[in-house]
Structures are given as C-alpha cells and as structure tokens.
DNA sequence: ACGACACTGAACCGGTTGGTGCAATAACGG
DNA sequence: CCGTTATTGCACCAACCGGTTCAGTGTCGT
C-alpha cells in the first residue's frame, strides 16, 4: 500500500518514454530539426491526437521541448541529455562485468570458448 | 543514416524492463550474486507471485537468467549486456550534440567541422 | 467575417501492467 | 508418509497505454 505513490521517478519516465519505437523515431526525426505535430504524425499514419500524446510523454521526460507557434506546435529536442539513463546502464554494465569475476566465470568462459 | 536502428522489439523489452525501479533494484541486487525469488521479494515487501512476474519480465528481456534448483529458483544476471540499449542512447546523445550545430555551432566552429 | 487548418480535450476501447490472494505442486527433512 | 518450504498457475482487480473518434478552440488567409 505504501508504494502506491507517484511512479514519476525521472528514470522511470525516461526509460518508459524510450520503450516505444514510435517515440524513438520521433527523437531521431527531431535530431534533424524541429517539426510540428502534423509533420511528426504523417510518416506514422497516425492521428494528430495520437501524436500529441506521444510528444507529451517525451516532453514529460524532458526529452522534447515544445512551443506553440501560431496554430501549430513546434517540437524540438529537449534539455534532458540521458546522462542519468546512460549512467545507470553503465552501472549495470559494471555489475555484469563483475559477475565474470565470480565462480560463474569458469562456466561462462568454458561455454564460450569450448577450450 | 539511422542505421543504428536495432531490433525494435528487443529495445522495447529492454527499456520497458528498466522502466521500473523495483526491477532496477533487482538487477542491482543480482550484481552482488545470485538470489532466489524469496530473497529478491523480501526487501521489497512483495509477494512471491509478484516478484516472479518481475523476474519474468527481466528474463524475457534477457537481463536475467534463472534456473530451477530444487524447490527454489536461482536468479542471476543474464547474457543481455545492454549494448543495444547503450548504443541507442549514444546515438541520441549524438543527435543532441548535433542540435547545437544550428545557430550555436557558430561559436564552436573552430573545432568541430573536420569530423 | 468566414472558412480552412492545426491542434487539443474528453470520452471511449481493448490490451497490458503491477499488484493481490488462494490453491496446487514439487522438494526437502525427519 | 507427513508436514513444511518455495514457487507457480489462475483468477481477479484497478490503473495505465496506445490508439481512435468527435467536438471544440484558436489562428491564418482571403
């Protein structure tokens, strides 16, 4: 019951924002320059409403920044540089490497090298 | 361009597996050595059934490997090394840097153009 | 002013997620 | 064989997700 609080942890938001190929595509597209909701939606054959939701998720994660310009919304890459996300993965990589320092290294290496 | 696109399914599973602090904790814990379902569940005050589900998600993403040993299940870090996840984030980082190649590249032009 | 345009809010929908409890199963320990 | 232990399968639940449609709202072009 205690843990029913907001799951709005930064890392949670970033990773779940990235856990969707449409949203990763959006980031890639925005890497080439700003775009409107319509321009983002068109290559995915998606409704504007649907795309707005995706952009909102990315914006909440800090990965995208948007600004209303006239009747359209200009979307561009945001300030979040994924440093935290990267750092956590690096940390995990280190754990994984350390796993090889244990007893399992023996079996893993044997299975890998067949020597 | 955009050749950094790996299997989207894999990336989806990895990122959504990481998008939960309980599961990130599990990975951290397993970095210190193998553990049973019960041992993983206890510090989170979670039922065994609940923990089994989390472990299953991690296992489907390749981040954890499990093996039934007697009446308990031994969980350890898996073969997935997050290289793909890391690679995608790096790719995004490069996009972000390139965002600076707009008006602001003007200021750092003395260094970056040779690449 | 009027109509077309770009987006947004709300309601809805089927599927998934994160959790529970309970009954069953398999493996010990004696 | 019996009782305990560790996990699992199943049913259930509320919340969330990715998507839609429809009805606005505000802006632009003429």
Coordinates of C-alpha atoms (C1' of nucleotides) in Angstrom, one line a residue:
Chain A
X1 CA 0.0 0.0 0.0
X2 CA 2.8 2.3 0.8
X3 CA 4.4 2.1 -2.6
X4 CA 1.3 3.3 -4.4
X5 CA 2.8 6.8 -4.7
X6 CA 3.7 8.5 -7.9
X7 CA 5.8 6.4 -10.2
X8 CA 7.0 9.7 -11.6
X9 CA 10.7 8.9 -11.0
X10 CA 12.9 10.6 -13.6
X11 CA 14.5 7.3 -14.6
X12 CA 11.1 5.6 -14.9
X13 CA 9.8 8.4 -17.1
X14 CA 12.9 8.4 -19.4
X15 CA 13.0 4.6 -19.8
X16 CA 9.3 4.2 -20.4
X17 CA 9.4 7.0 -22.9
X18 CA 12.2 5.2 -24.8
X19 CA 10.3 1.9 -24.6
X20 CA 8.3 2.7 -27.7
X21 CA 9.7 2.6 -31.2
X22 CA 7.4 5.4 -32.4
X23 CA 8.8 7.7 -29.7
X24 CA 12.3 6.7 -30.5
X25 CA 11.6 7.5 -34.2
X26 CA 10.3 10.9 -33.1
X27 CA 13.6 11.6 -31.3
X28 CA 15.5 10.6 -34.4
X29 CA 13.4 12.8 -36.5
X30 CA 13.8 15.8 -34.2
X31 CA 17.5 15.2 -34.3
X32 CA 17.3 16.5 -37.9
X33 CA 15.5 19.6 -36.8
X34 CA 12.2 20.9 -35.3
X35 CA 8.9 19.6 -36.5
X36 CA 5.2 20.2 -36.0
X37 CA 2.8 17.6 -34.6
X38 CA 1.4 17.1 -38.1
X39 CA 4.9 16.6 -39.6
X40 CA 5.7 14.0 -36.9
X41 CA 2.3 12.2 -37.3
X42 CA 2.3 11.9 -41.1
X43 CA 5.1 9.3 -41.6
X44 CA 3.5 7.1 -39.0
X45 CA 0.0 7.3 -40.4
X46 CA -1.2 8.4 -37.0
X47 CA -3.9 10.9 -35.9
X48 CA -2.8 14.2 -34.6
X49 CA -4.3 13.3 -31.3
X50 CA -2.2 10.2 -31.0
X51 CA 1.0 12.0 -31.9
X52 CA 0.2 14.7 -29.4
X53 CA 0.1 12.1 -26.7
X54 CA 3.5 10.7 -27.7
X55 CA 5.0 14.1 -27.8
X56 CA 3.6 14.8 -24.4
X57 CA 5.2 11.7 -23.0
X58 CA 8.6 12.7 -24.4
X59 CA 8.1 16.2 -23.1
X60 CA 7.3 15.0 -19.6
X61 CA 10.5 13.0 -19.7
X62 CA 12.4 16.2 -20.7
X63 CA 13.5 14.6 -24.0
X64 CA 11.5 17.1 -26.1
X65 CA 10.6 20.7 -25.7
X66 CA 7.6 22.2 -27.5
X67 CA 6.3 25.7 -28.1
X68 CA 3.1 26.8 -29.5
X69 CA 3.8 28.9 -32.6
X70 CA 0.6 30.3 -34.2
X71 CA -1.8 27.4 -34.7
X72 CA 0.9 24.7 -34.8
X73 CA 3.2 23.4 -32.2
X74 CA 6.9 23.3 -32.8
X75 CA 8.7 20.3 -31.3
X76 CA 12.5 20.1 -30.8
X77 CA 14.9 18.1 -28.7
X78 CA 14.8 19.0 -25.1
X79 CA 17.3 19.5 -22.4
X80 CA 17.4 16.0 -21.0
X81 CA 20.6 14.5 -22.3
X82 CA 20.0 11.0 -21.0
X83 CA 23.0 11.3 -18.8
X84 CA 21.2 9.6 -15.9
X85 CA 19.9 6.9 -18.2
X86 CA 23.3 6.3 -19.6
X87 CA 24.9 6.3 -16.1
X88 CA 22.5 3.7 -14.9
X89 CA 23.2 1.4 -17.8
X90 CA 26.9 1.9 -17.3
X91 CA 26.5 0.9 -13.7
X92 CA 24.7 -2.2 -14.8
X93 CA 27.5 -3.0 -17.3
X94 CA 29.9 -2.8 -14.4
X95 CA 27.8 -5.2 -12.4
X96 CA 27.7 -7.6 -15.4
X97 CA 31.5 -7.4 -15.8
X98 CA 31.9 -8.2 -12.1
X99 CA 29.7 -11.2 -12.5
X100 CA 32.5 -12.7 -14.5
X101 CA 34.9 -12.3 -11.6
X102 CA 32.9 -14.8 -9.6
X103 CA 32.7 -18.6 -9.8
X104 CA 30.4 -18.3 -12.8
X105 CA 33.3 -17.0 -14.9
X106 CA 34.6 -20.5 -15.1
X107 CA 31.4 -21.9 -16.6
X108 CA 30.7 -19.0 -18.8
X109 CA 34.2 -19.0 -20.3
X110 CA 34.1 -22.7 -20.8
X111 CA 30.8 -22.5 -22.6
X112 CA 32.0 -19.6 -24.7
X113 CA 35.5 -20.8 -25.7
X114 CA 35.0 -24.5 -25.8
X115 CA 38.6 -25.0 -25.0
Chain B
X1 CA 21.6 7.3 -41.8
X2 CA 19.5 6.0 -39.0
X3 CA 21.3 2.7 -39.4
X4 CA 21.7 2.5 -35.7
X5 CA 18.2 1.0 -35.5
X6 CA 18.4 -2.3 -33.9
X7 CA 15.6 -4.8 -33.4
X8 CA 12.8 -2.6 -32.0
X9 CA 11.2 -5.5 -30.2
X10 CA 14.4 -6.1 -28.2
X11 CA 14.8 -2.5 -27.4
X12 CA 11.2 -2.2 -26.4
X13 CA 11.5 -5.0 -24.0
X14 CA 14.8 -3.8 -22.5
X15 CA 13.7 -0.3 -21.9
X16 CA 10.3 -1.2 -20.5
X17 CA 12.0 -3.7 -18.2
X18 CA 14.3 -0.9 -17.0
X19 CA 11.4 1.5 -16.6
X20 CA 10.6 0.2 -13.1
X21 CA 12.6 0.9 -10.0
X22 CA 11.8 -2.5 -8.5
X23 CA 13.3 -4.2 -11.5
X24 CA 16.3 -1.9 -11.5
X25 CA 16.8 -2.8 -7.8
X26 CA 16.6 -6.5 -8.7
X27 CA 19.4 -6.1 -11.2
X28 CA 21.5 -4.2 -8.7
X29 CA 20.9 -6.9 -6.2
X30 CA 21.8 -9.6 -8.6
X31 CA 25.0 -7.8 -9.4
X32 CA 26.1 -8.9 -5.9
X33 CA 25.4 -12.5 -6.7
X34 CA 22.6 -15.0 -7.4
X35 CA 19.4 -14.9 -5.4
X36 CA 16.2 -16.8 -5.0
X37 CA 12.7 -15.4 -5.7
X38 CA 12.1 -15.2 -2.0
X39 CA 15.4 -13.4 -1.3
X40 CA 14.5 -10.9 -4.0
X41 CA 11.0 -10.4 -2.8
X42 CA 11.7 -9.9 0.9
X43 CA 13.4 -6.4 0.8
X44 CA 10.5 -5.1 -1.2
X45 CA 7.8 -6.5 1.0
X46 CA 6.3 -8.1 -2.1
X47 CA 4.6 -11.4 -2.6
X48 CA 6.5 -14.2 -4.2
X49 CA 4.0 -14.2 -7.1
X50 CA 4.6 -10.5 -7.7
X51 CA 8.3 -11.0 -7.7
X52 CA 8.1 -13.9 -10.0
X53 CA 6.4 -11.7 -12.5
X54 CA 9.1 -9.0 -12.3
X55 CA 11.8 -11.6 -12.7
X56 CA 9.9 -13.0 -15.7
X57 CA 9.9 -9.5 -17.4
X58 CA 13.7 -9.2 -16.8
X59 CA 14.2 -12.7 -18.1
X60 CA 12.2 -12.0 -21.3
X61 CA 14.4 -9.0 -21.9
X62 CA 17.5 -11.2 -21.5
X63 CA 18.7 -9.2 -18.5
X64 CA 18.3 -12.1 -16.1
X65 CA 18.8 -15.8 -16.4
X66 CA 17.1 -18.2 -14.0
X67 CA 17.4 -21.9 -13.2
X68 CA 15.2 -24.1 -11.0
X69 CA 17.4 -25.6 -8.3
X70 CA 15.5 -28.0 -6.1
X71 CA 12.4 -26.2 -4.9
X72 CA 13.8 -22.7 -5.3
X73 CA 14.7 -20.7 -8.4
X74 CA 18.1 -19.3 -8.7
X75 CA 18.2 -15.9 -10.5
X76 CA 21.4 -14.3 -11.8
X77 CA 22.3 -11.7 -14.3
X78 CA 21.7 -12.8 -17.9
X79 CA 23.5 -12.5 -21.1
X80 CA 22.0 -9.3 -22.4
X81 CA 24.7 -6.7 -21.8
X82 CA 22.6 -3.7 -22.7
X83 CA 24.9 -2.9 -25.6
X84 CA 22.0 -2.2 -27.8
X85 CA 20.3 0.0 -25.3
X86 CA 23.5 1.8 -24.7
X87 CA 24.2 2.2 -28.4
X88 CA 20.8 3.8 -28.9
X89 CA 21.3 6.2 -26.1
X90 CA 24.7 7.1 -27.5
X91 CA 23.1 7.7 -30.9
X92 CA 20.6 10.0 -29.3
X93 CA 23.4 11.8 -27.5
X94 CA 25.0 12.4 -30.9
X95 CA 21.7 13.8 -32.2
X96 CA 21.5 16.1 -29.2
X97 CA 25.0 17.3 -29.8
X98 CA 24.1 17.9 -33.4
X99 CA 21.3 20.1 -32.2
X100 CA 24.0 22.5 -31.3
X101 CA 25.1 22.5 -34.9
X102 CA 22.5 25.1 -35.7
X103 CA 22.9 28.6 -34.7
X104 CA 25.3 27.9 -31.9
X105 CA 27.8 25.9 -33.9
X106 CA 28.8 29.3 -34.9
X107 CA 30.6 29.6 -31.6
X108 CA 32.4 26.3 -31.6
X109 CA 33.1 26.2 -35.3
X110 CA 36.8 26.3 -34.8
X111 CA 36.9 22.7 -33.7
X112 CA 34.0 20.6 -34.9
X113 CA 34.0 20.8 -38.7
X114 CA 36.7 18.3 -39.5
X115 CA 34.6 15.4 -38.3
Chain C
dA1 C1' -16.1 37.9 -41.4
dC2 C1' -15.7 33.2 -43.0
dG3 C1' -13.8 29.0 -43.9
dA4 C1' -9.9 26.1 -43.8
dC5 C1' -6.2 24.5 -40.8
dA6 C1' -3.5 22.6 -36.7
dC7 C1' -4.1 21.2 -32.7
dT8 C1' -6.4 19.8 -28.1
dG9 C1' -9.8 17.9 -24.6
dA10 C1' -12.8 14.3 -23.5
dA11 C1' -14.7 10.0 -23.8
dC12 C1' -14.0 5.6 -25.1
dC13 C1' -11.8 0.9 -26.1
dG14 C1' -9.0 -3.4 -26.0
dG15 C1' -4.8 -4.9 -24.2
dT16 C1' -1.1 -4.7 -20.8
dT17 C1' 0.9 -3.9 -16.2
dG18 C1' 1.7 -4.3 -11.3
dG19 C1' -0.2 -6.0 -7.8
dT20 C1' -3.1 -9.2 -4.7
dG21 C1' -4.9 -13.9 -2.7
dC22 C1' -5.6 -18.7 -3.0
dA23 C1' -4.9 -23.5 -4.3
dA24 C1' -1.7 -26.6 -6.3
dT25 C1' 2.7 -28.6 -7.0
dA26 C1' 7.4 -30.2 -6.1
dA27 C1' 11.2 -30.9 -3.0
dC28 C1' 13.1 -31.3 1.5
dG29 C1' 13.7 -33.0 6.4
dG30 C1' 12.7 -36.4 9.5
Chain D
dC1 C1' 4.5 -40.9 4.8
dC2 C1' 3.9 -36.2 6.7
dG3 C1' 4.4 -31.5 7.3
dT4 C1' 7.0 -27.5 5.9
dT5 C1' 9.0 -24.7 2.3
dA6 C1' 9.4 -22.3 -2.3
dT7 C1' 7.5 -21.4 -6.1
dT8 C1' 3.9 -21.3 -9.5
dG9 C1' -0.8 -21.0 -12.1
dC10 C1' -5.0 -18.9 -12.1
dA11 C1' -8.5 -15.6 -11.3
dC12 C1' -9.1 -11.1 -10.2
dC13 C1' -8.5 -6.0 -9.8
dA14 C1' -7.5 -1.1 -10.7
dA15 C1' -4.6 1.7 -13.3
dC16 C1' -2.3 2.8 -17.4
dC17 C1' -1.2 2.6 -22.6
dG18 C1' -1.6 3.4 -27.3
dG19 C1' -4.8 4.3 -30.2
dT20 C1' -9.3 6.0 -32.0
dT21 C1' -13.4 9.5 -32.9
dC22 C1' -15.8 13.6 -32.2
dA23 C1' -16.4 18.2 -30.8
dG24 C1' -14.4 22.1 -29.8
dT25 C1' -10.7 26.3 -29.8
dG26 C1' -7.7 29.4 -31.7
dT27 C1' -5.2 31.1 -35.9
dC28 C1' -4.4 32.1 -40.7
dG29 C1' -5.5 33.6 -45.4
dT30 C1' -8.5 35.9 -48.3

